[in-house]
GROMACS .gro file of C-alpha atoms in nm:
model
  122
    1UNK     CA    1   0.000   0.000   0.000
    2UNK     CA    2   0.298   0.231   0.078
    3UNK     CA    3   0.469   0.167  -0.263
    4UNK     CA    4   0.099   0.200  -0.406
    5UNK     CA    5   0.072   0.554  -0.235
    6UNK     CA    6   0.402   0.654  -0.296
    7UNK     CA    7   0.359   0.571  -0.690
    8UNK     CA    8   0.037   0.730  -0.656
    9UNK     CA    9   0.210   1.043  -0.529
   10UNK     CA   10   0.521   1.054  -0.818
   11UNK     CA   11   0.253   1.077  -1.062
   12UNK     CA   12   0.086   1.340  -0.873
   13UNK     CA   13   0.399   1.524  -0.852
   14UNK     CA   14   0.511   1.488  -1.218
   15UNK     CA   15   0.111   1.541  -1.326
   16UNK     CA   16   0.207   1.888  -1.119
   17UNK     CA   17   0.529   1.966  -1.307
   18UNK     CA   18   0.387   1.921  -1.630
   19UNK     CA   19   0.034   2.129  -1.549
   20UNK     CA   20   0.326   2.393  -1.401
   21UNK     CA   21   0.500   2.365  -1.736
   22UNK     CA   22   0.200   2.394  -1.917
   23UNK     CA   23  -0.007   2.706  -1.727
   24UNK     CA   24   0.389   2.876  -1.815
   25UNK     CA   25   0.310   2.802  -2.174
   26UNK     CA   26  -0.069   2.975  -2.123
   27UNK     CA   27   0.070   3.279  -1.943
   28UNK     CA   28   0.354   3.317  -2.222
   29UNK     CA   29   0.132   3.268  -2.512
   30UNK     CA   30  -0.116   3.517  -2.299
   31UNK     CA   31   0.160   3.804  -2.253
   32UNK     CA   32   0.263   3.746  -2.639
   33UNK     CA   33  -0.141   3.753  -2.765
   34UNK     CA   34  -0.201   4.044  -2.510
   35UNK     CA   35   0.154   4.203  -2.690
   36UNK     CA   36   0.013   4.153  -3.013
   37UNK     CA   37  -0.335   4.311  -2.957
   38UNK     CA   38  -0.180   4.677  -2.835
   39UNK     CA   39  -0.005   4.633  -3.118
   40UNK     CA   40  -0.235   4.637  -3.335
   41UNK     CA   41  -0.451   4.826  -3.164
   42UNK     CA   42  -0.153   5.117  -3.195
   43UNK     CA   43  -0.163   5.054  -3.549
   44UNK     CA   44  -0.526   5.082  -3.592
   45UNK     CA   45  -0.499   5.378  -3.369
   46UNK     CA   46  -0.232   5.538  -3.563
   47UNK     CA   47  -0.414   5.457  -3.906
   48UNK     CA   48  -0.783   5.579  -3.764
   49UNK     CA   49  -0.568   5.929  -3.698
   50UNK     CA   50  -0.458   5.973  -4.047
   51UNK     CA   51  -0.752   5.857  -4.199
   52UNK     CA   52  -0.924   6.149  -3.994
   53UNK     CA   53  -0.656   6.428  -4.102
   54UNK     CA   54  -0.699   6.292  -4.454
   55UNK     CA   55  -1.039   6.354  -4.411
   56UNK     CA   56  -1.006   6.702  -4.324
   57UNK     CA   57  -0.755   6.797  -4.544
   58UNK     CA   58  -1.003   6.644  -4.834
   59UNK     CA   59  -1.261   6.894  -4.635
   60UNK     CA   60  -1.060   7.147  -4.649
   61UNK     CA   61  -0.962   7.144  -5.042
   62UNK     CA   62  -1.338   7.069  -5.117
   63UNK     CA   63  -1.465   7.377  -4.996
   64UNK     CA   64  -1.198   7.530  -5.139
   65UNK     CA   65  -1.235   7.417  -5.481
   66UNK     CA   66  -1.651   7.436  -5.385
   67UNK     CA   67  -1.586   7.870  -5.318
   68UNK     CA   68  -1.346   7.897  -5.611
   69UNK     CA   69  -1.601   7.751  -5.834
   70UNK     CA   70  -1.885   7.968  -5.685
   71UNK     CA   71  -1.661   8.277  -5.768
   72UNK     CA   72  -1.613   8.146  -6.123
   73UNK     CA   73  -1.988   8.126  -6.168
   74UNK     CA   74  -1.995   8.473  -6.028
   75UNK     CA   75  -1.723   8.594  -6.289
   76UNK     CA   76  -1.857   8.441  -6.597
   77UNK     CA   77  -2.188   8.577  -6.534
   78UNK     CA   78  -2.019   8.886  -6.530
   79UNK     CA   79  -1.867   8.800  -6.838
   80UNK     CA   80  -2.172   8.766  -6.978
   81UNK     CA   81  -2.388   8.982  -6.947
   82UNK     CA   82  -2.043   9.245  -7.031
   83UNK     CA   83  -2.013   9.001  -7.362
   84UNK     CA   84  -2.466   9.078  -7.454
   85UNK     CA   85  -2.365   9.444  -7.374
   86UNK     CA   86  -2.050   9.448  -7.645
   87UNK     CA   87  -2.282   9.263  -7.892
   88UNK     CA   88  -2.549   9.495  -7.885
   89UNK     CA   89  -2.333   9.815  -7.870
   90UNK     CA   90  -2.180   9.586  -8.215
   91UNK     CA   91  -2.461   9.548  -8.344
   92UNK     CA   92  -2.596   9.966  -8.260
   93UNK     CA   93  -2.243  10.054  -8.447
   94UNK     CA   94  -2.297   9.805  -8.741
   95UNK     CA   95  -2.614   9.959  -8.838
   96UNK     CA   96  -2.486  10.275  -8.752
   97UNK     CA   97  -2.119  10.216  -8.972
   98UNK     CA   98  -2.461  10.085  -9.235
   99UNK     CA   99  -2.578  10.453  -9.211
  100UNK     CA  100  -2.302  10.626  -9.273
  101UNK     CA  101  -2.183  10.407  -9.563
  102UNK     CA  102  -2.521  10.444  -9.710
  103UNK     CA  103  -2.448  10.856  -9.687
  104UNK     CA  104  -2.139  10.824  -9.768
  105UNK     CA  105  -2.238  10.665 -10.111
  106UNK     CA  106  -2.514  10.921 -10.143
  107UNK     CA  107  -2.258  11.172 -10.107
  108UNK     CA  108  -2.044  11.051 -10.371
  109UNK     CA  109  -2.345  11.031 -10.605
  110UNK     CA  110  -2.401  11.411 -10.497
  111UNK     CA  111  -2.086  11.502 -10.580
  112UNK     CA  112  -2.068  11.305 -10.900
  113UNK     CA  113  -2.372  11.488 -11.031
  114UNK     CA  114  -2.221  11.851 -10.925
  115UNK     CA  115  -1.950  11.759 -11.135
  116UNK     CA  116  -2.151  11.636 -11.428
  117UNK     CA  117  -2.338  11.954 -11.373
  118UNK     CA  118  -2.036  12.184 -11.309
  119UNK     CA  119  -1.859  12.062 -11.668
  120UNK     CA  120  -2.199  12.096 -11.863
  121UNK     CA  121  -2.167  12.480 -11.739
  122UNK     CA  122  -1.840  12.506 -11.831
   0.00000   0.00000   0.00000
């Protein structure tokens, strides 16, 4: 019964040493899963961080570009309504310049006849 109870108690003790050996094994794969996870979670930190100042920086440029289009708009309506204004004063002087040419011929034909008129006298 002793040698019984003493077996008995060497496998206790090595069942021990290897559940020892093995709960070492759990906390060292636990420190190196817990070491992995704030690592990653840093990373994912560090990447949430720059996604947010590329966010704002995007923000940023699209009002930007959103106000510099707005003053375009602003411009070219200006342009416009300065480009209906020169066409209509172009078109005032064209039939103006029409006018004039048209008196201008008259005035030829004027003078013409004088002359005709003039060297009949003569």
């Amino acid at each position: 019964a002793l040698e019984s109870s003493e077996s008995k108690l060497k496998i206790s003790e090595a069942t021990r040493e290897n559940l020892e050996i093995q709960l070492e094994e759990l906390k060292s794969t636990l420190e190196q899963s817990q070491s992995d996870y704030q690592e990653k979670l840093s990373c994912f930190t560090k990447d949430l961080k720059h996604a947010g100042a590329i966010e704002q920086e995007l923000s940023y440029q699209i009002t930007t570009v959103a106000k510099r289009n707005e003053a375009l708009r602003v411009r070219l309506a200006k342009e416009e309504k300065t480009r209906k204004e020169l066409e209509e004063e172009n078109a005032s002087n064209t039939g103006e310049l029409g006018a004039l040419q048209e008196e201008l011929v008259h005035s030829v034909d004027e003078r013409k006849t004088l002359g005709v008129k003039l060297g009949r006298i003569e």
